[in-house]
Every structure is written in C-alpha cells, then in structure tokens.
PDB file of C-alpha atoms and ligand atoms in Angstrom:
ATOM      1  CA  UNK A  23      87.904  73.448 125.161  1.00  0.00           C
ATOM      2  CA  UNK A  24      90.932  75.070 122.517  1.00  0.00           C
ATOM      3  CA  UNK A  25      89.685  77.488 120.099  1.00  0.00           C
ATOM      4  CA  UNK A  26      90.202  75.707 116.465  1.00  0.00           C
ATOM      5  CA  UNK A  27      93.685  77.038 114.219  1.00  0.00           C
ATOM      6  CA  UNK A  28      93.521  79.238 111.745  1.00  0.00           C
ATOM      7  CA  UNK A  29      93.745  75.925 109.565  1.00  0.00           C
ATOM      8  CA  UNK A  30      90.588  74.027 110.998  1.00  0.00           C
ATOM      9  CA  UNK A  31      89.011  78.001 110.103  1.00  0.00           C
ATOM     10  CA  UNK A  32      89.554  78.164 107.092  1.00  0.00           C
ATOM     11  CA  UNK A  33      89.298  74.616 106.045  1.00  0.00           C
ATOM     12  CA  UNK A  34      85.682  74.757 107.789  1.00  0.00           C
ATOM     13  CA  UNK A  35      85.127  78.269 105.726  1.00  0.00           C
ATOM     14  CA  UNK A  36      86.261  76.845 102.659  1.00  0.00           C
ATOM     15  CA  UNK A  37      83.862  73.027 103.071  1.00  0.00           C
ATOM     16  CA  UNK A  38      80.258  75.223 104.848  1.00  0.00           C
ATOM     17  CA  UNK A  39      79.739  78.053 101.824  1.00  0.00           C
ATOM     18  CA  UNK A  40      79.555  78.019  98.472  1.00  0.00           C
ATOM     19  CA  UNK A  41      80.242  81.516  96.503  1.00  0.00           C
ATOM     20  CA  UNK A  42      83.688  82.780  96.865  1.00  0.00           C
ATOM     21  CA  UNK A  43      85.259  85.603  95.331  1.00  0.00           C
ATOM     22  CA  UNK A  44      89.131  85.480  95.322  1.00  0.00           C
ATOM     23  CA  UNK A  45      91.690  88.412  95.001  1.00  0.00           C
ATOM     24  CA  UNK A  46      94.618  89.357  95.315  1.00  0.00           C
ATOM     25  CA  UNK A  47      97.271  92.801  95.620  1.00  0.00           C
ATOM     26  CA  UNK A  48      97.723  95.407  92.700  1.00  0.00           C
ATOM     27  CA  UNK A  49     100.491  94.127  89.999  1.00  0.00           C
ATOM     28  CA  UNK A  50      99.839  90.586  91.236  1.00  0.00           C
ATOM     29  CA  UNK A  51     103.512  88.463  91.359  1.00  0.00           C
ATOM     30  CA  UNK A  52     103.704  84.687  90.624  1.00  0.00           C
ATOM     31  CA  UNK A  53     103.124  83.940  93.681  1.00  0.00           C
ATOM     32  CA  UNK A  54      99.621  86.373  93.941  1.00  0.00           C
ATOM     33  CA  UNK A  55      98.593  84.698  90.817  1.00  0.00           C
ATOM     34  CA  UNK A  56      99.522  81.046  91.739  1.00  0.00           C
ATOM     35  CA  UNK A  57      97.758  81.250  94.493  1.00  0.00           C
ATOM     36  CA  UNK A  58      94.317  82.518  93.290  1.00  0.00           C
ATOM     37  CA  UNK A  59      94.569  80.335  90.645  1.00  0.00           C
ATOM     38  CA  UNK A  60      95.541  76.740  93.005  1.00  0.00           C
ATOM     39  CA  UNK A  61      92.439  77.616  95.378  1.00  0.00           C
ATOM     40  CA  UNK A  62      90.350  78.902  93.403  1.00  0.00           C
ATOM     41  CA  UNK A  63      90.537  76.052  90.477  1.00  0.00           C
ATOM     42  CA  UNK A  64      90.536  73.358  92.754  1.00  0.00           C
ATOM     43  CA  UNK A  65      87.366  75.038  94.996  1.00  0.00           C
ATOM     44  CA  UNK A  66      85.759  75.034  91.584  1.00  0.00           C
ATOM     45  CA  UNK A  67      85.955  71.313  91.094  1.00  0.00           C
ATOM     46  CA  UNK A  68      84.425  70.801  94.442  1.00  0.00           C
ATOM     47  CA  UNK A  69      81.059  72.237  93.140  1.00  0.00           C
ATOM     48  CA  UNK A  70      81.306  75.508  94.827  1.00  0.00           C
ATOM     49  CA  UNK A  71      80.614  78.655  92.958  1.00  0.00           C
ATOM     50  CA  UNK A  72      83.998  80.850  91.886  1.00  0.00           C
ATOM     51  CA  UNK A  73      84.756  84.199  90.713  1.00  0.00           C
ATOM     52  CA  UNK A  74      88.743  84.744  90.620  1.00  0.00           C
ATOM     53  CA  UNK A  75      88.895  88.751  90.240  1.00  0.00           C
ATOM     54  CA  UNK A  76      91.581  90.548  88.196  1.00  0.00           C
ATOM     55  CA  UNK A  77      90.670  93.669  87.273  1.00  0.00           C
ATOM     56  CA  UNK A  78      93.871  94.676  85.274  1.00  0.00           C
ATOM     57  CA  UNK A  79      93.436  91.186  83.184  1.00  0.00           C
ATOM     58  CA  UNK A  80      96.034  88.669  84.081  1.00  0.00           C
ATOM     59  CA  UNK A  81      99.352  89.773  83.185  1.00  0.00           C
ATOM     60  CA  UNK A  82     101.141  88.650  79.807  1.00  0.00           C
ATOM     61  CA  UNK A  83     103.740  86.898  82.007  1.00  0.00           C
ATOM     62  CA  UNK A  84     101.396  84.143  83.100  1.00  0.00           C
ATOM     63  CA  UNK A  85      99.199  84.041  80.483  1.00  0.00           C
ATOM     64  CA  UNK A  86     100.898  80.069  79.671  1.00  0.00           C
ATOM     65  CA  UNK A  87      99.449  79.177  83.678  1.00  0.00           C
ATOM     66  CA  UNK A  88      96.382  76.782  82.380  1.00  0.00           C
ATOM     67  CA  UNK A  89      93.118  78.255  84.071  1.00  0.00           C
ATOM     68  CA  UNK A  90      93.962  81.879  84.155  1.00  0.00           C
ATOM     69  CA  UNK A  91      91.501  82.944  81.443  1.00  0.00           C
ATOM     70  CA  UNK A  92      89.434  81.960  84.371  1.00  0.00           C
ATOM     71  CA  UNK A  93      89.969  85.047  85.971  1.00  0.00           C
ATOM     72  CA  UNK A  94      87.683  87.947  85.320  1.00  0.00           C
ATOM     73  CA  UNK A  95      88.008  91.639  85.598  1.00  0.00           C
ATOM     74  CA  UNK A  96      84.117  92.755  86.899  1.00  0.00           C
ATOM     75  CA  UNK A  97      82.305  90.445  89.447  1.00  0.00           C
ATOM     76  CA  UNK A  98      79.228  89.246  88.736  1.00  0.00           C
ATOM     77  CA  UNK A  99      77.424  87.937  92.231  1.00  0.00           C
ATOM     78  CA  UNK A 100      77.793  88.983  95.169  1.00  0.00           C
ATOM     79  CA  UNK A 101      79.922  86.195  97.517  1.00  0.00           C
ATOM     80  CA  UNK A 102      79.163  84.584 100.815  1.00  0.00           C
ATOM     81  CA  UNK A 103      83.284  84.869 101.175  1.00  0.00           C
ATOM     82  CA  UNK A 104      85.758  86.905 100.053  1.00  0.00           C
ATOM     83  CA  UNK A 105      89.326  85.390  99.930  1.00  0.00           C
ATOM     84  CA  UNK A 106      92.650  87.720  99.640  1.00  0.00           C
ATOM     85  CA  UNK A 107      95.629  86.113  98.468  1.00  0.00           C
ATOM     86  CA  UNK A 108      99.641  86.986  99.472  1.00  0.00           C
ATOM     87  CA  UNK A 109      98.389  90.263 100.379  1.00  0.00           C
ATOM     88  CA  UNK A 110      99.764  92.009 103.420  1.00  0.00           C
ATOM     89  CA  UNK A 111      96.782  94.543 103.864  1.00  0.00           C
ATOM     90  CA  UNK A 112      93.392  95.733 102.936  1.00  0.00           C
ATOM     91  CA  UNK A 113      93.734  98.709 101.382  1.00  0.00           C
ATOM     92  CA  UNK A 114      95.793  96.786  98.459  1.00  0.00           C
ATOM     93  CA  UNK A 115      93.418  94.193  98.100  1.00  0.00           C
ATOM     94  CA  UNK A 116      92.277  95.017  94.713  1.00  0.00           C
ATOM     95  CA  UNK A 117      88.608  94.420  94.643  1.00  0.00           C
ATOM     96  CA  UNK A 118      85.690  96.642  93.382  1.00  0.00           C
ATOM     97  CA  UNK A 119      83.857  98.137  96.880  1.00  0.00           C
ATOM     98  CA  UNK A 120      80.426  96.318  95.701  1.00  0.00           C
ATOM     99  CA  UNK A 121      81.863  92.877  96.540  1.00  0.00           C
ATOM    100  CA  UNK A 122      81.596  93.803  99.964  1.00  0.00           C
ATOM    101  CA  UNK A 123      78.261  94.877  99.925  1.00  0.00           C
ATOM    102  CA  UNK A 124      76.081  92.198 101.422  1.00  0.00           C
ATOM    103  CA  UNK A 125      79.142  91.857 104.085  1.00  0.00           C
ATOM    104  CA  UNK A 126      80.644  88.759 103.018  1.00  0.00           C
ATOM    105  CA  UNK A 127      83.238  86.788 105.189  1.00  0.00           C
ATOM    106  CA  UNK A 128      86.945  88.068 104.573  1.00  0.00           C
ATOM    107  CA  UNK A 129      89.395  85.623 104.977  1.00  0.00           C
ATOM    108  CA  UNK A 130      93.377  86.503 104.624  1.00  0.00           C
ATOM    109  CA  UNK A 131      95.868  84.180 103.395  1.00  0.00           C
ATOM    110  CA  UNK A 132      99.500  85.201 103.641  1.00  0.00           C
ATOM    111  CA  UNK A 133     103.169  84.997 104.120  1.00  0.00           C
ATOM    112  CA  UNK A 134     104.115  88.889 104.781  1.00  0.00           C
ATOM    113  CA  UNK A 135     105.634  89.647 107.915  1.00  0.00           C
ATOM    114  CA  UNK A 136     103.968  92.988 107.866  1.00  0.00           C
ATOM    115  CA  UNK A 137     100.378  91.703 107.716  1.00  0.00           C
ATOM    116  CA  UNK A 138      98.174  93.382 109.879  1.00  0.00           C
ATOM    117  CA  UNK A 139      95.531  90.825 109.983  1.00  0.00           C
ATOM    118  CA  UNK A 140      92.731  92.798 108.623  1.00  0.00           C
ATOM    119  CA  UNK A 141      90.321  89.798 108.138  1.00  0.00           C
ATOM    120  CA  UNK A 142      87.863  88.082 110.282  1.00  0.00           C
ATOM    121  CA  UNK A 143      89.967  84.777 109.172  1.00  0.00           C
ATOM    122  CA  UNK A 144      93.643  84.938 109.122  1.00  0.00           C
ATOM    123  CA  UNK A 145      96.199  82.747 108.247  1.00  0.00           C
ATOM    124  CA  UNK A 146      98.841  84.420 108.101  1.00  0.00           C
ATOM    125  CA  UNK A 147     102.546  82.212 107.947  1.00  0.00           C
ATOM    126  CA  UNK A 148     105.669  84.745 107.684  1.00  0.00           C
ATOM    127  CA  UNK A 149     107.800  81.648 107.980  1.00  0.00           C
ATOM    128  CA  UNK A 150     106.500  80.454 104.684  1.00  0.00           C
ATOM    129  CA  UNK A 151     108.440  81.248 101.808  1.00  0.00           C
ATOM    130  CA  UNK A 152     105.318  81.624  99.796  1.00  0.00           C
ATOM    131  CA  UNK A 153     101.397  82.231  99.902  1.00  0.00           C
ATOM    132  CA  UNK A 154     101.357  79.264  97.844  1.00  0.00           C
ATOM    133  CA  UNK A 155     103.263  76.649 100.110  1.00  0.00           C
ATOM    134  CA  UNK A 156     100.196  77.586 102.683  1.00  0.00           C
ATOM    135  CA  UNK A 157      97.961  77.151 100.062  1.00  0.00           C
ATOM    136  CA  UNK A 158      99.077  73.339  98.902  1.00  0.00           C
ATOM    137  CA  UNK A 159      99.246  72.646 102.947  1.00  0.00           C
ATOM    138  CA  UNK A 160      95.569  74.411 102.312  1.00  0.00           C
ATOM    139  CA  UNK A 161      94.447  72.130 100.080  1.00  0.00           C
ATOM    140  CA  UNK A 162      96.271  68.938 101.608  1.00  0.00           C
ATOM    141  CA  UNK A 163      94.592  69.899 105.377  1.00  0.00           C
ATOM    142  CA  UNK A 164      91.608  69.753 103.624  1.00  0.00           C
ATOM    143  CA  UNK A 165      91.947  66.867 101.066  1.00  0.00           C
ATOM    144  CA  UNK A 166      90.957  69.418  97.970  1.00  0.00           C
ATOM    145  CA  UNK A 167      91.715  68.462  94.938  1.00  0.00           C
ATOM    146  CA  UNK A 168      94.481  68.906  92.734  1.00  0.00           C
ATOM    147  CA  UNK A 169      95.329  68.199  88.968  1.00  0.00           C
ATOM    148  CA  UNK A 170      97.994  69.312  86.626  1.00  0.00           C
ATOM    149  CA  UNK A 171      96.660  72.918  86.209  1.00  0.00           C
ATOM    150  CA  UNK A 172      96.546  73.842  90.086  1.00  0.00           C
ATOM    151  CA  UNK A 173      99.694  71.746  90.443  1.00  0.00           C
ATOM    152  CA  UNK A 174     101.437  74.106  87.639  1.00  0.00           C
ATOM    153  CA  UNK A 175     100.158  77.894  89.509  1.00  0.00           C
ATOM    154  CA  UNK A 176     101.116  76.140  92.619  1.00  0.00           C
ATOM    155  CA  UNK A 177     104.580  75.339  91.486  1.00  0.00           C
ATOM    156  CA  UNK A 178     104.902  78.732  89.231  1.00  0.00           C
ATOM    157  CA  UNK A 179     104.043  80.427  92.980  1.00  0.00           C
ATOM    158  CA  UNK A 180     106.532  78.865  94.532  1.00  0.00           C
ATOM    159  CA  UNK A 181     109.257  79.341  92.152  1.00  0.00           C
ATOM    160  CA  UNK A 182     108.896  83.080  91.578  1.00  0.00           C
ATOM    161  CA  UNK A 183     108.580  83.708  94.952  1.00  0.00           C
ATOM    162  CA  UNK A 184     111.977  82.289  95.851  1.00  0.00           C
ATOM    163  CA  UNK A 185     113.658  83.375  92.778  1.00  0.00           C
ATOM    164  CA  UNK A 186     113.517  80.267  91.195  1.00  0.00           C
ATOM    165  CA  UNK A 187     114.902  78.727  94.152  1.00  0.00           C
ATOM    166  CA  UNK A 188     118.069  80.648  95.031  1.00  0.00           C
ATOM    167  CA  UNK A 189     115.946  83.062  97.711  1.00  0.00           C
ATOM    168  CA  UNK A 190     117.161  82.722 101.616  1.00  0.00           C
ATOM    169  CA  UNK A 191     113.830  81.487 101.631  1.00  0.00           C
ATOM    170  CA  UNK A 192     114.360  78.666 100.168  1.00  0.00           C
ATOM    171  CA  UNK A 193     113.934  75.771 102.488  1.00  0.00           C
ATOM    172  CA  UNK A 194     113.798  71.352 102.114  1.00  0.00           C
ATOM    173  CA  UNK A 195     110.546  71.945 102.407  1.00  0.00           C
ATOM    174  CA  UNK A 196     109.733  74.164  99.694  1.00  0.00           C
ATOM    175  CA  UNK A 197     112.027  71.998  97.505  1.00  0.00           C
ATOM    176  CA  UNK A 198     110.714  68.504  98.154  1.00  0.00           C
ATOM    177  CA  UNK A 199     107.512  70.528  97.573  1.00  0.00           C
ATOM    178  CA  UNK A 200     108.343  71.366  94.074  1.00  0.00           C
ATOM    179  CA  UNK A 201     109.820  67.755  93.733  1.00  0.00           C
ATOM    180  CA  UNK A 202     106.331  66.535  94.677  1.00  0.00           C
ATOM    181  CA  UNK A 203     104.362  68.987  92.303  1.00  0.00           C
ATOM    182  CA  UNK A 204     106.621  68.069  89.460  1.00  0.00           C
ATOM    183  CA  UNK A 205     106.683  64.447  89.863  1.00  0.00           C
ATOM    184  CA  UNK A 206     102.804  63.822  90.528  1.00  0.00           C
ATOM    185  CA  UNK A 207     101.782  66.216  88.399  1.00  0.00           C
ATOM    186  CA  UNK A 208     104.298  65.388  85.235  1.00  0.00           C
ATOM    187  CA  UNK A 209     105.375  69.809  85.541  1.00  0.00           C
ATOM    188  CA  UNK A 210     108.276  71.062  83.507  1.00  0.00           C
ATOM    189  CA  UNK A 211     110.049  73.568  85.674  1.00  0.00           C
ATOM    190  CA  UNK A 212     112.173  74.341  82.275  1.00  0.00           C
ATOM    191  CA  UNK A 213     109.149  75.180  80.934  1.00  0.00           C
ATOM    192  CA  UNK A 214     107.659  77.313  83.226  1.00  0.00           C
ATOM    193  CA  UNK A 215     111.147  79.089  84.313  1.00  0.00           C
ATOM    194  CA  UNK A 216     111.071  79.572  80.378  1.00  0.00           C
ATOM    195  CA  UNK A 217     107.826  81.082  80.020  1.00  0.00           C
ATOM    196  CA  UNK A 218     108.561  83.316  83.462  1.00  0.00           C
ATOM    197  CA  UNK A 219     111.382  84.656  82.550  1.00  0.00           C
ATOM    198  CA  UNK A 220     112.934  84.338  79.123  1.00  0.00           C
ATOM    199  CA  UNK A 221     109.746  85.791  77.047  1.00  0.00           C
ATOM    200  CA  UNK A 222     110.490  89.418  77.837  1.00  0.00           C
ATOM    201  CA  UNK A 223     109.529  92.055  75.230  1.00  0.00           C
ATOM    202  CA  UNK A 224     111.934  93.847  73.309  1.00  0.00           C
ATOM    203  CA  UNK A 225     111.167  97.210  74.995  1.00  0.00           C
ATOM    204  CA  UNK A 226     111.506  95.995  78.722  1.00  0.00           C
ATOM    205  CA  UNK A 227     115.080  95.268  77.902  1.00  0.00           C
ATOM    206  CA  UNK A 228     115.332  98.408  76.408  1.00  0.00           C
ATOM    207  CA  UNK A 229     114.035 100.266  79.222  1.00  0.00           C
ATOM    208  CA  UNK A 230     116.525  97.865  81.506  1.00  0.00           C
ATOM    209  CA  UNK A 231     119.386  99.253  79.429  1.00  0.00           C
ATOM    210  CA  UNK A 232     118.221 102.825  80.637  1.00  0.00           C
ATOM    211  CA  UNK A 233     117.128 102.193  84.129  1.00  0.00           C
ATOM    212  CA  UNK A 234     120.727 100.482  84.476  1.00  0.00           C
ATOM    213  CA  UNK A 235     122.771 103.669  83.411  1.00  0.00           C
ATOM    214  CA  UNK A 236     121.465 105.247  86.537  1.00  0.00           C
ATOM    215  CA  UNK A 237     123.062 102.866  88.920  1.00  0.00           C
ATOM    216  CA  UNK A 238     125.198 103.872  91.645  1.00  0.00           C
ATOM    217  CA  UNK A 239     127.182 102.820  94.396  1.00  0.00           C
ATOM    218  CA  UNK A 240     126.863 104.759  98.146  1.00  0.00           C
ATOM    219  CA  UNK A 241     130.650 106.318  99.155  1.00  0.00           C
ATOM    220  CA  UNK A 242     130.938 103.752 101.616  1.00  0.00           C
ATOM    221  CA  UNK A 243     129.561 100.791  98.879  1.00  0.00           C
ATOM    222  CA  UNK A 244     127.053  99.533 100.883  1.00  0.00           C
ATOM    223  CA  UNK A 245     124.321 100.701  99.041  1.00  0.00           C
ATOM    224  CA  UNK A 246     123.468 101.410  95.384  1.00  0.00           C
ATOM    225  CA  UNK A 247     120.472 103.077  93.867  1.00  0.00           C
ATOM    226  CA  UNK A 248     118.715 103.809  90.511  1.00  0.00           C
ATOM    227  CA  UNK A 249     115.421 104.820  89.182  1.00  0.00           C
ATOM    228  CA  UNK A 250     113.184 105.091  86.133  1.00  0.00           C
ATOM    229  CA  UNK A 251     111.536 108.690  85.934  1.00  0.00           C
ATOM    230  CA  UNK A 252     108.464 109.245  83.749  1.00  0.00           C
ATOM    231  CA  UNK A 253     109.697 109.700  80.735  1.00  0.00           C
ATOM    232  CA  UNK A 254     111.621 106.824  80.674  1.00  0.00           C
ATOM    233  CA  UNK A 255     108.120 105.053  81.317  1.00  0.00           C
ATOM    234  CA  UNK A 256     106.479 106.712  78.500  1.00  0.00           C
ATOM    235  CA  UNK A 257     109.357 106.142  75.975  1.00  0.00           C
ATOM    236  CA  UNK A 258     109.225 102.389  76.241  1.00  0.00           C
ATOM    237  CA  UNK A 259     105.296 101.895  76.705  1.00  0.00           C
ATOM    238  CA  UNK A 260     105.901  98.966  78.859  1.00  0.00           C
ATOM    239  CA  UNK A 261     103.645  96.662  81.473  1.00  0.00           C
ATOM    240  CA  UNK A 262     104.412  97.743  84.858  1.00  0.00           C
ATOM    241  CA  UNK A 263     104.747  94.255  85.767  1.00  0.00           C
ATOM    242  CA  UNK A 264     107.961  93.688  83.276  1.00  0.00           C
ATOM    243  CA  UNK A 265     109.927  96.446  85.596  1.00  0.00           C
ATOM    244  CA  UNK A 266     109.070  94.117  88.610  1.00  0.00           C
ATOM    245  CA  UNK A 267     112.193  92.541  88.708  1.00  0.00           C
ATOM    246  CA  UNK A 268     114.916  95.343  87.534  1.00  0.00           C
ATOM    247  CA  UNK A 269     115.802  96.019  91.282  1.00  0.00           C
ATOM    248  CA  UNK A 270     117.391  93.051  91.691  1.00  0.00           C
ATOM    249  CA  UNK A 271     120.382  94.612  89.888  1.00  0.00           C
ATOM    250  CA  UNK A 272     121.293  96.670  92.775  1.00  0.00           C
ATOM    251  CA  UNK A 273     122.021  94.080  95.101  1.00  0.00           C
ATOM    252  CA  UNK A 274     123.418  91.866  93.280  1.00  0.00           C
ATOM    253  CA  UNK A 275     126.474  94.233  93.153  1.00  0.00           C
ATOM    254  CA  UNK A 276     129.974  92.822  95.332  1.00  0.00           C
ATOM    255  CA  UNK A 277     129.487  94.606  99.031  1.00  0.00           C
ATOM    256  CA  UNK A 278     126.567  95.934  98.693  1.00  0.00           C
ATOM    257  CA  UNK A 279     123.705  95.157 101.374  1.00  0.00           C
ATOM    258  CA  UNK A 280     120.847  97.300 100.497  1.00  0.00           C
ATOM    259  CA  UNK A 281     119.583  98.228  96.592  1.00  0.00           C
ATOM    260  CA  UNK A 282     116.877 100.605  96.288  1.00  0.00           C
ATOM    261  CA  UNK A 283     115.281 100.753  92.843  1.00  0.00           C
ATOM    262  CA  UNK A 284     113.267 104.265  92.698  1.00  0.00           C
ATOM    263  CA  UNK A 285     110.395 103.961  89.915  1.00  0.00           C
ATOM    264  CA  UNK A 286     108.172 107.219  89.314  1.00  0.00           C
ATOM    265  CA  UNK A 287     104.979 105.894  88.727  1.00  0.00           C
ATOM    266  CA  UNK A 288     103.362 108.919  87.786  1.00  0.00           C
ATOM    267  CA  UNK A 289     103.160 112.533  88.262  1.00  0.00           C
ATOM    268  CA  UNK A 290     104.225 112.848  92.196  1.00  0.00           C
ATOM    269  CA  UNK A 291     104.386 109.719  93.449  1.00  0.00           C
ATOM    270  CA  UNK A 292     107.400 107.640  93.633  1.00  0.00           C
ATOM    271  CA  UNK A 293     107.271 103.538  94.291  1.00  0.00           C
ATOM    272  CA  UNK A 294     110.246 101.967  95.643  1.00  0.00           C
ATOM    273  CA  UNK A 295     111.547  98.444  95.891  1.00  0.00           C
ATOM    274  CA  UNK A 296     113.990  97.476  98.479  1.00  0.00           C
ATOM    275  CA  UNK A 297     116.047  94.730  98.115  1.00  0.00           C
ATOM    276  CA  UNK A 298     118.638  93.422 100.986  1.00  0.00           C
ATOM    277  CA  UNK A 299     121.199  90.672 101.067  1.00  0.00           C
ATOM    278  CA  UNK A 300     121.405  89.117 104.748  1.00  0.00           C
ATOM    279  CA  UNK A 301     122.370  91.909 107.019  1.00  0.00           C
ATOM    280  CA  UNK A 302     119.608  94.530 106.804  1.00  0.00           C
ATOM    281  CA  UNK A 303     115.576  93.572 107.472  1.00  0.00           C
ATOM    282  CA  UNK A 304     114.125  96.155 104.271  1.00  0.00           C
ATOM    283  CA  UNK A 305     110.905  95.592 105.896  1.00  0.00           C
ATOM    284  CA  UNK A 306     111.531  97.984 108.294  1.00  0.00           C
ATOM    285  CA  UNK A 307     113.280 100.828 106.481  1.00  0.00           C
ATOM    286  CA  UNK A 308     110.263 100.974 103.986  1.00  0.00           C
ATOM    287  CA  UNK A 309     108.116 100.400 107.015  1.00  0.00           C
ATOM    288  CA  UNK A 310     109.412 104.145 107.795  1.00  0.00           C
ATOM    289  CA  UNK A 311     108.046 105.430 104.855  1.00  0.00           C
ATOM    290  CA  UNK A 312     104.768 103.300 105.148  1.00  0.00           C
ATOM    291  CA  UNK A 313     105.358 100.353 103.266  1.00  0.00           C
ATOM    292  CA  UNK A 314     106.465  96.851 104.225  1.00  0.00           C
ATOM    293  CA  UNK A 315     107.103  93.613 103.074  1.00  0.00           C
ATOM    294  CA  UNK A 316     109.819  90.801 103.693  1.00  0.00           C
ATOM    295  CA  UNK A 317     112.925  90.726 105.014  1.00  0.00           C
ATOM    296  CA  UNK A 318     115.197  91.014 102.319  1.00  0.00           C
ATOM    297  CA  UNK A 319     112.667  92.301  99.633  1.00  0.00           C
ATOM    298  CA  UNK A 320     110.536  95.571 100.571  1.00  0.00           C
ATOM    299  CA  UNK A 321     108.434  98.224  99.275  1.00  0.00           C
ATOM    300  CA  UNK A 322     107.167 101.422 100.013  1.00  0.00           C
ATOM    301  CA  UNK A 323     104.993 104.458  97.710  1.00  0.00           C
ATOM    302  CA  UNK A 324     106.201 108.283  98.778  1.00  0.00           C
ATOM    303  CA  UNK A 325     104.453 111.241  97.005  1.00  0.00           C
ATOM    304  CA  UNK A 326     106.661 114.211  95.704  1.00  0.00           C
ATOM    305  CA  UNK A 327     108.921 114.746  92.752  1.00  0.00           C
ATOM    306  CA  UNK A 328     111.576 112.165  92.155  1.00  0.00           C
ATOM    307  CA  UNK A 329     114.947 114.035  93.090  1.00  0.00           C
ATOM    308  CA  UNK A 330     112.629 115.121  96.575  1.00  0.00           C
ATOM    309  CA  UNK A 331     112.004 111.731  97.030  1.00  0.00           C
ATOM    310  CA  UNK A 332     115.403 110.154  96.609  1.00  0.00           C
ATOM    311  CA  UNK A 333     116.985 112.839  98.361  1.00  0.00           C
ATOM    312  CA  UNK A 334     114.436 112.066 101.176  1.00  0.00           C
ATOM    313  CA  UNK A 335     115.180 108.316 101.012  1.00  0.00           C
ATOM    314  CA  UNK A 336     118.928 107.796 100.602  1.00  0.00           C
ATOM    315  CA  UNK A 337     120.121 110.648 103.058  1.00  0.00           C
ATOM    316  CA  UNK A 338     117.806 108.150 105.996  1.00  0.00           C
ATOM    317  CA  UNK A 339     119.729 104.790 103.923  1.00  0.00           C
ATOM    318  CA  UNK A 340     122.752 106.626 104.833  1.00  0.00           C
ATOM    319  CA  UNK A 341     121.833 107.305 108.462  1.00  0.00           C
ATOM    320  CA  UNK A 342     120.921 103.922 109.078  1.00  0.00           C
ATOM    321  CA  UNK A 343     124.417 102.715 107.583  1.00  0.00           C
ATOM    322  CA  UNK A 344     126.241 104.965 109.721  1.00  0.00           C
ATOM    323  CA  UNK A 345     124.398 104.040 113.598  1.00  0.00           C
ATOM    324  CA  UNK A 346     124.197 100.105 112.054  1.00  0.00           C
TER     325      UNK A 346
HETATM  326 MN1   MN B  15     104.354  85.905  98.071  1.00  0.00          MN
END
C-alpha cells in the first residue's frame, strides 16, 4: 500500500472538514493574498465555513480584488483546520494564537525552498513559480469550483510572484496557466498590472527618491546596496508594503549580481531584502542571518543599529565574493 501523496492528503482534508481558517505571512504580497482568496472563496462556494484572516487588514494594493472585503482581522470561530499559504515558517504565520486553542489540523501550502514543513500536512513545492500555481492545481485536482473572482486572485498571485512574467521562475507552465485564466474568465491583464503597479502613493515615490540617493556599488562591481532609516520612514509615512519592490533597483545595475536593501523598520531592528540575477543563491546568504526565501529573492532580519548591521552584512557579502 502506498502512502497518499501530499496532494491527496490536502484534497481529502478540504473535503472532509467544514470549518477552515486561512492565514499567510506578515506584510502579505500578491501571491499570499491571491492564494488566500482563491482557496478561501472556492471553499466557501462548496458550502464550507471559511475565515480568511489578515490581522492588519488587506494591503491597499489589493483592494481591487473581488472578495477581498470578506477577509477579517479577528477570528470569530474555532476552526477544525488551519491552512497556511505562501508562508515558509510557523513563526511568520500571522494568526492570533487563540485559533490554535482547539488543536486544529495545520496544513502548509507553499513554494519557498526554505519551508521547514512545520505542519501536519505539508504541500511544499519549491519548483512551483508561486503558491497560486499550487492552489490552481489543487482546485483542479480536487474539482473545486472556480469563478472570475477566484481566477483573478490566482492570476494576481502568479503575475506578482513572477514580476509579471519577467523573472526566471516564468515557465511555459505558468504562462499557459495565466492564458487559461485570462481566456476562460475574461480577465484583463493590463487592468490587473495597472492596479498593482501604477497606483503608488505620492509619498512612496518621494521616499523612493531618497532611498535611491543612498544606493552604492561595491568596488568589485558585483554587489550593490541602499538603505532606508527611521527618519525617512517617519518623514513619508508610507505603508511598509509600498517599500517591498524598492529592492529591485539594486540589482538592476549592469554587472551587479547581488542587491541588498537595508530597512530600519523600527529602532534596533533592520530588515534586509536580497535579490540576485543568476549566479548566487541569496536564500543561502540570508540563511546565514537567520532568514530565507528563494534562489533570487530572500529576506532576513537582524537586530542592531543600522550602521552596525550594514557593516556586518556587507563584510559577509564581500567575503562571499572573494571566495566565489
Ligand atoms: Mn510566493
């Protein structure tokens, strides 16, 4: 007798139980929000009791997604099953502890290489371009319903995680999935791209200007970095989610292989975003500082003052390039 595959385990769990709570990581991106919505809305359509929890409320960028108003900040019931989407570790899963009081079954659906299989049921596929891709297959394999709202959420998930089909995780498979969603549910890719990318706040673009003025390239030209301190953050009062994409400027420079963005999110805490073009696995570099992520996009958080953290991390990166 063979063991049921992770797919079968998740599908059986979705069919068997009735009360589900869905959650994702802090400062959710398009893949996290899209995956949460797609799975939540589909389960709701088959009559399940579903709560999609976003403790900080939905990010402004994704207000346009139909169904986003169904997400809640606080739980109102105790679930039989908790489903984590697009979240690499239990500690980053942003759900109120009270949800776990009745010891619900925990399901982990994700595509981060660094995912540590923290749940009882784990569907973790690092080869997937986005968690949205896994959710799409899950809904199809389990014959769960799709509609225009669910399709829009899935499209947003895969489009944002592939940089609108520009990054190296843009595969033939993800393009045909996007094509099917657009055709069958009459989505507008241009409208979705516009909503996600072209509705920035004035303050966030001004802040970007200040951050870019800190940009530097190493003497060996192989890595670059920039930073944002508390003073800049206070001056412009932008949502932290609006800062997420700033890092992409660091490795958009010719010759640069690794780009770093240091964010002093609160006094004594520096969050670092890592990007790489091709040759360097930044999830491994970030792991050195207790972080993780993907080959070409990773993150970590280091305690200390901004200058001290920058000095420490940059000397580590410098050493890496001397040895590689
Ligand atoms: Mn993702």
